[in-house]
Coordinates of C-alpha atoms and ligand atoms in Angstrom, one line a residue:
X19 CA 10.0 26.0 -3.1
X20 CA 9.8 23.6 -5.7
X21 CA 10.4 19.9 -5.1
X22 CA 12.5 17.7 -7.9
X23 CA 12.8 14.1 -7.9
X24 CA 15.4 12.3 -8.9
X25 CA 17.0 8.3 -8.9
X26 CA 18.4 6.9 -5.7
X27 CA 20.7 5.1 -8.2
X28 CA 23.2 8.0 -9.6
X29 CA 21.2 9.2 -12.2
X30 CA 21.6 12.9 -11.7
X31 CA 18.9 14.3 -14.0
X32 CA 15.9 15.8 -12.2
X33 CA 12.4 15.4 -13.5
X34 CA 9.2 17.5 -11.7
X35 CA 6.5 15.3 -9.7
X36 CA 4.1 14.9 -12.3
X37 CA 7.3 13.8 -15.1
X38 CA 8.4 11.5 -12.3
X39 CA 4.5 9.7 -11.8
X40 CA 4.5 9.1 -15.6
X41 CA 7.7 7.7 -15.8
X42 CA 7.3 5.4 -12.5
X43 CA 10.7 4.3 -12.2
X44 CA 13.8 6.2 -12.9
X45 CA 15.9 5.3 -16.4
X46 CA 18.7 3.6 -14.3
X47 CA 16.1 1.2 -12.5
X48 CA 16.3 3.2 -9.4
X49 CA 13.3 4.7 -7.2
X50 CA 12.4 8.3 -7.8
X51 CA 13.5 10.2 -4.4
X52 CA 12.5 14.0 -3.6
X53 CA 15.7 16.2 -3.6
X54 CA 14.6 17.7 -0.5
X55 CA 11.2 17.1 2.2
X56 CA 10.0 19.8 2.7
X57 CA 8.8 21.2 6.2
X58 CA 5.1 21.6 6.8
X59 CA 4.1 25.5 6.2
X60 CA 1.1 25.5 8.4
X61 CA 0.7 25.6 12.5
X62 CA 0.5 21.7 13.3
X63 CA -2.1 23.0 16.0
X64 CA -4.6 23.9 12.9
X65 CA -4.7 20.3 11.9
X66 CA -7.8 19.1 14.2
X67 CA -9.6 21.7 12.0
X68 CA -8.8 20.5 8.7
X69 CA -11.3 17.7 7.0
X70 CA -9.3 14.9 5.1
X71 CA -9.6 16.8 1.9
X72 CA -8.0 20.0 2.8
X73 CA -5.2 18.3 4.8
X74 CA -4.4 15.9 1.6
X75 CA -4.1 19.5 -0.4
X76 CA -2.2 20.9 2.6
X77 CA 0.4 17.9 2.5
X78 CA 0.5 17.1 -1.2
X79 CA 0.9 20.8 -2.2
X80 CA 4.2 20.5 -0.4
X81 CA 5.7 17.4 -2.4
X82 CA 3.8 17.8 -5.6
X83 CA 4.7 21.1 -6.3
X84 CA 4.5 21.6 -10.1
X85 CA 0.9 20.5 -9.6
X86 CA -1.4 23.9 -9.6
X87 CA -3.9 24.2 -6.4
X88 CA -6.9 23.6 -8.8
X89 CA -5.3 20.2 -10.1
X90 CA -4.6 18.9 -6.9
X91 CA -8.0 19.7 -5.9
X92 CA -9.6 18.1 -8.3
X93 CA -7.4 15.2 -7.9
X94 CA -8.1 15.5 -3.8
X95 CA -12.1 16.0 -4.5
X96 CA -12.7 12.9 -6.5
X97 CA -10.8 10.4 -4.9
X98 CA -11.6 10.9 -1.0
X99 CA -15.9 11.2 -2.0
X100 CA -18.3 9.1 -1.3
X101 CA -16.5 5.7 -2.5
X102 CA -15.5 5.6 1.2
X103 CA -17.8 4.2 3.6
X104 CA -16.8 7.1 6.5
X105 CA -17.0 10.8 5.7
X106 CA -13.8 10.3 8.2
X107 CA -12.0 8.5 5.3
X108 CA -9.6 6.7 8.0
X109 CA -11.5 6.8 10.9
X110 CA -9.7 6.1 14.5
X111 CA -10.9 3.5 16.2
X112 CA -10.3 2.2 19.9
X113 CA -10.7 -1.4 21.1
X114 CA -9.6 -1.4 25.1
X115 CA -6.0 0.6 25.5
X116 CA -5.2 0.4 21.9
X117 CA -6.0 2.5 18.8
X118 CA -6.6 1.6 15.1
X119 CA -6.1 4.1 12.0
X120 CA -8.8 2.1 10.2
X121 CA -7.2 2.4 6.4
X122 CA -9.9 -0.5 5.3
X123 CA -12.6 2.2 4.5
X124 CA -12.2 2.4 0.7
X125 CA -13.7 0.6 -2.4
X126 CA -11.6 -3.2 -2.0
X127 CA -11.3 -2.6 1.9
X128 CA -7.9 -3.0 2.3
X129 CA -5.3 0.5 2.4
X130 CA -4.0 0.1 -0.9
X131 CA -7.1 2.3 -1.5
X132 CA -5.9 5.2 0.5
X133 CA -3.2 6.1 -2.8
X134 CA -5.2 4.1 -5.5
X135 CA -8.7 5.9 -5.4
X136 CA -6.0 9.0 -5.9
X137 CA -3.3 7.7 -8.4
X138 CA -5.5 7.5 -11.4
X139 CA -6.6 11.1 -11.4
X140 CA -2.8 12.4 -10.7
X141 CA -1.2 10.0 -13.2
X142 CA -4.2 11.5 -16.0
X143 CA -3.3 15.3 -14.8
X144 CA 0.7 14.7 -15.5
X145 CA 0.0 13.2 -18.1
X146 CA -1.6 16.1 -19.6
X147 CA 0.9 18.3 -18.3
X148 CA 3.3 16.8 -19.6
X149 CA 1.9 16.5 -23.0
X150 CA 1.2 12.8 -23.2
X151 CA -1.1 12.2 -25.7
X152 CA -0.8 8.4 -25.8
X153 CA -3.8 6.3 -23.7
X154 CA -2.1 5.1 -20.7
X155 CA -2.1 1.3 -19.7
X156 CA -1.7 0.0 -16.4
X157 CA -0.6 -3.6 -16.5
X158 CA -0.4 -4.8 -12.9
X159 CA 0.8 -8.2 -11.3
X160 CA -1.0 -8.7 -8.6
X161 CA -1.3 -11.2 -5.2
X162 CA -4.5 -10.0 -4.8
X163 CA -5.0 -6.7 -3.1
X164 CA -3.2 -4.3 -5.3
X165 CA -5.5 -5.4 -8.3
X166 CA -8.4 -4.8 -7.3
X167 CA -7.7 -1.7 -5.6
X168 CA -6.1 -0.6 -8.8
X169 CA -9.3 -1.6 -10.8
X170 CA -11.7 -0.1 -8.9
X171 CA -9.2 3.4 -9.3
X172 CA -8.7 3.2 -12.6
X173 CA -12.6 2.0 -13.8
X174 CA -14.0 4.3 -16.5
X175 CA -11.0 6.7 -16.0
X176 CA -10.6 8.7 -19.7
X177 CA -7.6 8.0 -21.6
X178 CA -6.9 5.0 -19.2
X179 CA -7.2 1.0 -19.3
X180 CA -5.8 -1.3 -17.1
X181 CA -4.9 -5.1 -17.4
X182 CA -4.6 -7.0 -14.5
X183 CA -3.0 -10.7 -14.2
X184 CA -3.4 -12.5 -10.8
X185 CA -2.1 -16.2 -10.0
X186 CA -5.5 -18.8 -11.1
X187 CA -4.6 -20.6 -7.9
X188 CA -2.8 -17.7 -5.9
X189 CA -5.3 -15.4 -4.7
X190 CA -8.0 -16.3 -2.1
X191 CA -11.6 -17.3 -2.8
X192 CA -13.1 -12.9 -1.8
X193 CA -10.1 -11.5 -3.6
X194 CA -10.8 -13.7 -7.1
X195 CA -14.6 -13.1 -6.9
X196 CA -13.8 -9.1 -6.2
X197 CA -11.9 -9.2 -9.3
X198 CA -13.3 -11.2 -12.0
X199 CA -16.6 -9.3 -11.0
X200 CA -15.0 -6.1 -12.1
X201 CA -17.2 -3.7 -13.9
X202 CA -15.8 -0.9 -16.7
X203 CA -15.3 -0.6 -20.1
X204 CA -11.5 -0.2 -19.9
X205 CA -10.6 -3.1 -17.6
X206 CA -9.4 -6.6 -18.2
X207 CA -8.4 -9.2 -16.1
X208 CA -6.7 -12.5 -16.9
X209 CA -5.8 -15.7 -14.3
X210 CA -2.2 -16.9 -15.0
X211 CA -1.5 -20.4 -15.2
X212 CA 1.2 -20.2 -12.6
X213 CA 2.3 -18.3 -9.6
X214 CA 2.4 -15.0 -8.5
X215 CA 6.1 -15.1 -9.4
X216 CA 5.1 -15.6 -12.6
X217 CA 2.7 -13.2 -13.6
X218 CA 5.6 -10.5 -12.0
X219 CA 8.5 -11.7 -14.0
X220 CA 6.4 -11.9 -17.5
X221 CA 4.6 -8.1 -16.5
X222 CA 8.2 -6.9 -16.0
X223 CA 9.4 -8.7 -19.0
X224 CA 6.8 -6.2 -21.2
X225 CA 8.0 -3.1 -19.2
X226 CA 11.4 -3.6 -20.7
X227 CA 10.5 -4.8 -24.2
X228 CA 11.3 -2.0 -26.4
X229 CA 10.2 -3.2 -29.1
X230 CA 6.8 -4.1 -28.1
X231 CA 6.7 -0.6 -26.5
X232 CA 7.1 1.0 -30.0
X233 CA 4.6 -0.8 -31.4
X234 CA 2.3 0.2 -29.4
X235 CA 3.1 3.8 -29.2
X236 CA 2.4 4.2 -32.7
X237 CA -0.9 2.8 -32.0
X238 CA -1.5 5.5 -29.4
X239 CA -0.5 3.6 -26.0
X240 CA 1.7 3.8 -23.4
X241 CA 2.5 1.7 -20.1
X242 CA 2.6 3.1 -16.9
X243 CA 2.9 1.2 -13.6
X244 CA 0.1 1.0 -10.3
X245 CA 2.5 0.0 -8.2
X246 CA 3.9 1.3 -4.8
X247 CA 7.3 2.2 -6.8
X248 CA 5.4 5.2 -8.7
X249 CA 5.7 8.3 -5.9
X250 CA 2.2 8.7 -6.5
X251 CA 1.6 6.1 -4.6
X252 CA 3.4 7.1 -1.9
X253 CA 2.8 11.2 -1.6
X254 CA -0.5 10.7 -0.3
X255 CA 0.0 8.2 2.3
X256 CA 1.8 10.7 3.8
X257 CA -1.6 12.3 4.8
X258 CA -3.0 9.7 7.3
X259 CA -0.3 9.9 9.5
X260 CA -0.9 13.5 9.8
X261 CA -4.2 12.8 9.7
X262 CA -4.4 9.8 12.5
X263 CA -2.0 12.7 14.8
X264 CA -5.0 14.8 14.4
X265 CA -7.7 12.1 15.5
X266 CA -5.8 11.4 18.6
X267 CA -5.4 15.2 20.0
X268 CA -9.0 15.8 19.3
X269 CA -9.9 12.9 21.4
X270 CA -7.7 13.8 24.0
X271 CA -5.7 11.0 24.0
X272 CA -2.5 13.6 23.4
X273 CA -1.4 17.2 23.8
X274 CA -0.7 19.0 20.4
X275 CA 2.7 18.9 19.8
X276 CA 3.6 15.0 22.1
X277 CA 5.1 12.7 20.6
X278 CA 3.7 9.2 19.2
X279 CA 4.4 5.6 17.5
X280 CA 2.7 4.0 14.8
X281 CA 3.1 0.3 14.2
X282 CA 2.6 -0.6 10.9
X283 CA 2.5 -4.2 9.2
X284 CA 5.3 -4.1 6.6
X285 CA 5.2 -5.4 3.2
X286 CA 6.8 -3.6 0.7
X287 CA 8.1 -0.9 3.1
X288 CA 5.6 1.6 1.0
X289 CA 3.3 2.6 3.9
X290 CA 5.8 2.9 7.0
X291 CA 8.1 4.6 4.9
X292 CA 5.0 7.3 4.2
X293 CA 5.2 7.9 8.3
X294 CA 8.8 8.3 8.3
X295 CA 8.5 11.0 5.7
X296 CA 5.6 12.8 7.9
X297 CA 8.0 12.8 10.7
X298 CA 10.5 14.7 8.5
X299 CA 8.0 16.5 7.3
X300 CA 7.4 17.8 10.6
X301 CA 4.9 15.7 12.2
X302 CA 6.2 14.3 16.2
X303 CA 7.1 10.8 15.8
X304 CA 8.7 8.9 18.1
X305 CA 9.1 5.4 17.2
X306 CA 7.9 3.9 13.6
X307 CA 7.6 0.1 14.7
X308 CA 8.1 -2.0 11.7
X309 CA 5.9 -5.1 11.9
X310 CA 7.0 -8.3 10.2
X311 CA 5.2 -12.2 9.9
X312 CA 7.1 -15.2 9.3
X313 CA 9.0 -13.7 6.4
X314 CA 10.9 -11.6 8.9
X315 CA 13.5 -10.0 6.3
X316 CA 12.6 -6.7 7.7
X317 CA 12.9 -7.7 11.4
X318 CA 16.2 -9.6 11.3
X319 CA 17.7 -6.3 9.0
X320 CA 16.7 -3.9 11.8
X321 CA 17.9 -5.6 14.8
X322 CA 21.1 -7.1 13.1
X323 CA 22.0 -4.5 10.3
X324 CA 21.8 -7.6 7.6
X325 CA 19.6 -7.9 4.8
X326 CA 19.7 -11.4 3.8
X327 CA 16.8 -12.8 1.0
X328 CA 18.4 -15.9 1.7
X329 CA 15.7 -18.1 3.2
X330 CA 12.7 -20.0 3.1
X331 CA 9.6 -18.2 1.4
X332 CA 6.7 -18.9 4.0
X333 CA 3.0 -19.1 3.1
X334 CA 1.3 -17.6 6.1
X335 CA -2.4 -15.9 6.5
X336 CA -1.1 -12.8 6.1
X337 CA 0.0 -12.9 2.4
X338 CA -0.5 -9.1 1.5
X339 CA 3.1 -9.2 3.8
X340 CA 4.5 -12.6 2.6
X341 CA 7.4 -10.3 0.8
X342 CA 11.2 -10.4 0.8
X343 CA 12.0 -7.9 -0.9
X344 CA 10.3 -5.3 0.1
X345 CA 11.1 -2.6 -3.1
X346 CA 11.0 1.1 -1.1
X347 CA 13.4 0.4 1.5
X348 CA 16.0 1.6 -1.2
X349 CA 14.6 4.8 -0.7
X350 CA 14.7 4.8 3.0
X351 CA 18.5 3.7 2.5
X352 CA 19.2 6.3 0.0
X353 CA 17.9 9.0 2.2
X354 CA 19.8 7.4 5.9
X355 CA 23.2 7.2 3.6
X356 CA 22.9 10.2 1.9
X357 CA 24.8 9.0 -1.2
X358 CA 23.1 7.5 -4.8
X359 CA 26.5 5.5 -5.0
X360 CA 26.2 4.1 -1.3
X361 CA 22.1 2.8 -2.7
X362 CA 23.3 1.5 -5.9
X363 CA 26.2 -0.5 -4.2
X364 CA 23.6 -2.7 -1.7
X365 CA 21.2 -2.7 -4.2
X366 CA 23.8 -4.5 -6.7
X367 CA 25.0 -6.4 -3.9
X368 CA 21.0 -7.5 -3.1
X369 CA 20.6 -8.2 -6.8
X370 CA 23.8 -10.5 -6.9
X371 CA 24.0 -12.0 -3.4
X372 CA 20.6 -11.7 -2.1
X373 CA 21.9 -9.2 0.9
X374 CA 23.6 -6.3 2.3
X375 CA 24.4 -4.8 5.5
X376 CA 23.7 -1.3 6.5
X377 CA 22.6 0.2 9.9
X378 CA 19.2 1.7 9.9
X379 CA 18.5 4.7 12.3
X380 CA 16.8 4.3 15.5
X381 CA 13.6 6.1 14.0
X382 CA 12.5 2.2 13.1
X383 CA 12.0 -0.6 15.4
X384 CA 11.1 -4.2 14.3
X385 CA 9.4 -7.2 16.1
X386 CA 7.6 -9.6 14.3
X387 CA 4.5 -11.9 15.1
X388 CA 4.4 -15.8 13.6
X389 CA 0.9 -17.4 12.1
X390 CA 0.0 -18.2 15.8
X391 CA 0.8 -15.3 17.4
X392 CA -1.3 -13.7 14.7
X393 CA -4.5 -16.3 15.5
X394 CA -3.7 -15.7 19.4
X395 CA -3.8 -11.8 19.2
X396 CA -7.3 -11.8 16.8
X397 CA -9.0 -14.0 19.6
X398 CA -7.7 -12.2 22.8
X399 CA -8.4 -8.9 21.8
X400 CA -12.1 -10.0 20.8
X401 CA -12.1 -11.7 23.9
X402 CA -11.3 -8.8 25.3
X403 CA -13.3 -6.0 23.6
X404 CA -15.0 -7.7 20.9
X405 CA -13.0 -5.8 18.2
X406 CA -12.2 -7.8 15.6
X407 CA -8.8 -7.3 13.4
X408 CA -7.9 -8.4 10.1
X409 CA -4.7 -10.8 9.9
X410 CA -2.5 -8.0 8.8
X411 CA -3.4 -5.6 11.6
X412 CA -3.2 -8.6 14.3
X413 CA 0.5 -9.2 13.2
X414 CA 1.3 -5.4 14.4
X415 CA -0.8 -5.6 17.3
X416 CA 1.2 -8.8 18.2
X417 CA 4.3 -7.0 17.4
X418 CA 3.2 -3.9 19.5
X419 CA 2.6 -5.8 22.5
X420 CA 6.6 -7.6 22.1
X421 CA 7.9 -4.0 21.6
X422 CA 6.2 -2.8 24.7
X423 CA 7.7 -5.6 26.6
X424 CA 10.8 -5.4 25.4
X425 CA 11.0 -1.5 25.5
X426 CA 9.1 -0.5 28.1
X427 CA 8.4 2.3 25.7
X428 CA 5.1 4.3 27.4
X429 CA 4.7 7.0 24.1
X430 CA 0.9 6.9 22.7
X431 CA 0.8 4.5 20.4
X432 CA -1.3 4.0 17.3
X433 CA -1.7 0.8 15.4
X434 CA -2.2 0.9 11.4
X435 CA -4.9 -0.9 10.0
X436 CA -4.4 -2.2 6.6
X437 CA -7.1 -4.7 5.4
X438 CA -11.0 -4.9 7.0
X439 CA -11.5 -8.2 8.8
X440 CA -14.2 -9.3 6.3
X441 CA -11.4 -9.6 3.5
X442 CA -10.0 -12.6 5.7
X443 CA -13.0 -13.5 7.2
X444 CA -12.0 -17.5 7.1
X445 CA -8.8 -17.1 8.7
X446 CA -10.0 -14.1 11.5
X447 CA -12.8 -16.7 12.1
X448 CA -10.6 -19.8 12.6
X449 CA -8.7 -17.6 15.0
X450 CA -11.9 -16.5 17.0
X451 CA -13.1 -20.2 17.2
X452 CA -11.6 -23.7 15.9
X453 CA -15.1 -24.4 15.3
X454 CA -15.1 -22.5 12.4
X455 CA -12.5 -24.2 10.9
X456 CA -13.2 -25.4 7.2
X457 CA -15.7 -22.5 7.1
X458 CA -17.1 -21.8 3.3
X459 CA -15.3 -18.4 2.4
X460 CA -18.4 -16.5 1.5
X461 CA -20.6 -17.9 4.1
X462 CA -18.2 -16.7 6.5
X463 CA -19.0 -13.4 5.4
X464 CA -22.3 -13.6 7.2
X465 CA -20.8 -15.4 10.5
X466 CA -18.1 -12.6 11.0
X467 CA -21.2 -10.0 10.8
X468 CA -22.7 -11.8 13.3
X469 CA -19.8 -12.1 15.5
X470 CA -18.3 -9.1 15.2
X471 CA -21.7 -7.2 14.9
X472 CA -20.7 -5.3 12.5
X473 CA -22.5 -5.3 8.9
X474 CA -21.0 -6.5 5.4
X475 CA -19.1 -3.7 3.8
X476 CA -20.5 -2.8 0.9
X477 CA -17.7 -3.4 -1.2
X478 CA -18.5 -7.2 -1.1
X479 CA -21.9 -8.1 0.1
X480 CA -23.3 -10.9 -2.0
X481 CA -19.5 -10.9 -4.2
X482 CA -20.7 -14.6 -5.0
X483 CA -23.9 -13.7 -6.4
X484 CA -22.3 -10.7 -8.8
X485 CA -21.7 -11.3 -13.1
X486 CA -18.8 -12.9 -13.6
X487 CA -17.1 -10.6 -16.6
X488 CA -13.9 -11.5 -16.6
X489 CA -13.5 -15.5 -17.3
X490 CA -9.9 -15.5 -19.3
X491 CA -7.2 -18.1 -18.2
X492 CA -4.0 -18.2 -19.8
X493 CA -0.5 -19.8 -20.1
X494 CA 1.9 -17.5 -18.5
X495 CA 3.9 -17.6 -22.0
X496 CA 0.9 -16.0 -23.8
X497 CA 0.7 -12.6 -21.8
X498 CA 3.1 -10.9 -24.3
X499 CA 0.8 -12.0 -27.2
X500 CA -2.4 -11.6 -24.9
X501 CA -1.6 -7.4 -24.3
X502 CA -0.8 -7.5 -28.0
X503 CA -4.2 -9.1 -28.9
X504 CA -6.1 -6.1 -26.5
X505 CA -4.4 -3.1 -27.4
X506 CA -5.7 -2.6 -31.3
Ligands
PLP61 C1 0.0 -4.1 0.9 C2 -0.5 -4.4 2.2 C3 0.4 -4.4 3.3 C4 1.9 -4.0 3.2 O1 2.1 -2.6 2.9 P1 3.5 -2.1 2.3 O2 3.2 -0.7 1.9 O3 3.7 -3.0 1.1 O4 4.5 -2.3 3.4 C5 -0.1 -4.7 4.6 N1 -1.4 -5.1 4.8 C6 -2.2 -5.2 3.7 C7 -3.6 -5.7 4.0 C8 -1.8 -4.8 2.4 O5 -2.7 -4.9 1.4

C-alpha cells in the first residue's frame, strides 16, 4: 500500500515521501504526517535474524514507499558502513540491572547520527525523483550537535553543500573544535555573534525570503532543511527501536512477543516519538517514558495536560535537551486528536499564548531529573558498575529510576543513549569526582579514558590538534548577505 504524507495543519494536498523530504515542511507551516502507519509485513520473530541493514530496508520500505528497493538500498548501504565504530550500529549495552541502546556509535558520537549519516543520500535520491535539478543547500542553526552531525552527513555529497551557523559563545569547547575542523569541499561554517536564538531566527528568516529564494534558483540552488522537522529524519529512527527489541530477545532478557519500555531523554520530541510510531507499527511497547531536565515543559504537559512555554529558560549540562518547544509533538498531537483543525488550533494558541491543553494518551509517561540528579545518577551507577553515561542518558536513567518508584512498573526496560560520555567529558567527570572540577576540556578527554577504561572514539581523538578550516565570525545581521556571498 502506498504511504502519502500530508500537513498536520489542514492542508489537504498529499505529496509522496520522497516530495515530502524535499519540501521539509508543509506549505501551511505544518509537519508532514503519514496518512496512515502502516503495520509491519514480516513475522516480528524473524527480527533476531536481520542485520541492521536489512531491518532499516524492512522498516523504511514500509513508510517510504515511493522509494524502489534498489534506492533504499543504496541509501541503507552507505549510511550504516564503516563510519560507525560497531558493525552492531546501536549496540546494547548492560551496566548492573539496566540496559543502554548505545545511539553514540556514529561519526559526532551523539544519535543525531542514527538519521543524519542516512538523510543526505534520501534527500539526493528524491531529489532526483522528483526532478530537482537545482544543487541543494542545507543551511542549519545549530546548538551544537545537529551541526556536526549534519556536516559530517552531508561532506562531499554530489549536488549538495551545507552552511552551518552555531553561537561563537554557545556551543562547548569539543563541539566548536568538531566543527570548525570540518573537512569537504562543500561545507561552510560560520560562528554568530550572538545566541543560539539568533542564528535560528535569522536561518528561518532566509527560509521564508522569497525573494532571496528566486535569486538563487536562477543560479541553480535550492534550500532544503537538516532538521528533525524533515520526515527523513524521523523514518529511520524508527529502526532502533525495532532494532534494540531484537538485542534484548536474543540475550534472553525477553520472550519474543513481551512487552517493554524505553526511556528516552526528550528534546525536540523527534526520537521518542520514532518509538511511538514502532509501537503502531507493530512493535510491543508498553510504556514510552519521556525524560525531561530542568526545562520540564514536557513533564509538567504529561502529568497535568498543560503546555505552558511560559517560564524560565534554564542553562543546565544537558543542553542537547535545554528546549521548550519541542517542534514534533505537533505530530504526536495531530495523530492522538485525529483532526488537522484540533493541531492547528493548539498550535495557534502555542504561537499566541505560549500554551495549550490537551490530554496525551497513557502510551507516554514523564519524570524529569534536575542538574544534580543528573551529577548523582553518572557517579552511582559508575560507582556501581563502572559504566559511565553521558549527561543526556543520566537524566533518563534518573528519570527511570523515579518512574519505577512511583509506578512500580516491573516491564523490561531499556534506556536510550543519545550522546557518548566523551562528548561531555568535563561535566560526566565533575560528576564522577569534584576533583576534577575546572578540568581543561580536551585533557579531560584522556582522564575519562582512563576512568572509564574505555579508549577515545575516534571521532575526536586529538580534535585540538586537527586544521582549523573554518575561522569565519560574523554579525548576526550579515548571514543574509553572507549565504548571498557563497552561493555564486
Ligand atoms: C538531540 C538530542 C536529544 C534530544 O532528542 P530529540 O529527538 O530532540 O527529543 C537528546 N540527547 C542528545 C545528546 C541529543 O543530541
Amino acid at each position: 500500500m502506498d504511504i502519502m504524507f500530508k500537513s498536520t495543519r489542514g492542508d489537504k494536498k498529499l505529496v509522496t515521501a520522497s516530495q515530502a523530504i524535499v519540501k521539509g515542511i508543509a506549505d501551511d507551516g505544518g509537519l508532514f504526517v503519514p496518512d496512515s502507519i502502516p503495520k509491519i509485513d514480516f513475522d516480528l520473530g524473524k527480527i533476531t535474524s536481520f542485520s541492521y541493514r536489512e531491518l532499516a530496508y524492512r522498516i523504511l520500505r514500509l513508510i517510504l514507499t515511493d522509494f524502489t528497493e534498489d534506492e533504499l538500498r543504496y541509501c541503507i548501504d552507505s549510511a550504516y558502513d564503516q563510519k560507525f565504530d560497531t558493525p552492531d550500529i546501536a549496540p546494547l549495552a548492560k551496566a548492573g540491572s539496566f540496559r543502554f541502546l548505545e545511539l553514540f556509535h556514529g561519526r559526532t558520537i551523539a544519535f543525531k547520527d542514527m538519521a543524519l549519516s542516512i538523510l543526505p543520500y534520501l534527500l539526493k535520491t528524491a531529489a532526483k525523483k522528483n526532478g530537482v535539478s537545482e544543487e541543494i543547500v542545507i543551511l542549519t542553526a545549530t546548538s551544537g550537535d545537529t551541526g556536526k552531525a549534519a556536516l559530517e552527513g552531508f561532506a562531499d555529497v554530489e549536488g549538495t553543500r551545507i552552511i552551518v551557523f552555531y553561537p561563537e559563545d554557545g556551543v562547548s569547547d569539543v563541539q566548536k573544535a568538531q566543527m570548525v575542523t570540518q573537512k569537504g569541499a562543500n561545507t561552510c561554517v560560520a560562528a554568530i555573534k550572538g545566541n543560539f536564538d539568533d542564528a535560528q531566527t535569522a536561518v528561518k528568516k532566509i527560509f521564508t525570503d522569497n525573494e532571496l529564494k528566486a535569486e538563487l534558483k536562477q543560479k541553480g540552488f535550492v534550500f532544503s532543511s537538516a532538521n528533525s522537522i524533515n520526515i527523513g529524519r524521523l523514518a529511520p529512527q524508527i529502526v532502533y527501536y525495532f532494532y534494540a527489541y531484537a538485542l534484548m530477545a536474543k540475550n534472553g532478557d525477553i520472550t519474543m512477543g513481551d512487552k517493554i519500555n524505553f526511556t528516552v531523554p526528550t528534546g525536540n520530541f523527534g526520537n521518542i516519538l520514532a518509538g511511538y510510531y514502532a509501537k503502531l507499527m507493530g512493535l510491543p511497547v508498553n510504556k514510552l517514558i519521556c525524560a525531561s531536565n530542568d526545562n520540564k515543559v514536557l513533564f509538567d504537559f504529561i502529568t497535568t495536560g498543560s503546555y505552558d512555554i511560559n517560564r524560565e529558560f534554564i542553562v543546565t549540562v544537558s543542553p542537547s535537551m535545554d528546549i521548550l518547544i519541542s517542534s514534533n509533538l505537533e505530530r504526536l498531537l495531530y495523530h492522538l486528536s485525529g483532526s488537522e483543525e484540533k493541531t492547528a488550533e493548539l498550535m495557534s494558541s502555542l504561537a499566541n499564548g505560549g500554551k495549550y491543553t490537551f490530554k496525551i494518551s497513557d502510551d507516554f509517561a514523564g519524570e524529569y531529573a534536575s542538574i544534580q540528579d543528573t551529577f548523582d545518577a553518572i557517579y552511582s551507577l559508575y560507582s556501581e558498575t563502572g559504566y559511565v553515561m553521558d549527561t543526556h542518558t543520566a537524566v533518563a536513567y534518573s528519570a527511570y529510576e523515579k518512574y519505577v518508584r512511583s509506578s512500580q512498573d516491573t516491564t523490561p526496560n531499556v534506556i536510550v543513549s543519545t550522546a557518548s560520555p566523551y562528548k561531555f567529558a568535563k561535566d560526566v567527570l565533575r560528576a564522577i569526582d569534584s576533583k576534577y572540577d575546572g578540568i581543561d576540556p580536551f585533557e579531560a578527554l584522556e582522564v575519562l579514558s582512563d576512568v572509564s577504561e574505555t579508549d577515545i572514539p575516534a571521532a575526536i581523538k586529538d580534535i585540538d590538534k586537527r586544521e582549523v578550516i573554518h575561522k569565519t565570525v560574523i554579525d548576526r545581521t550579515d548571514i543574509k548577505d553572507f549565504v548571498r556571498g557563497k552561493l555564486k
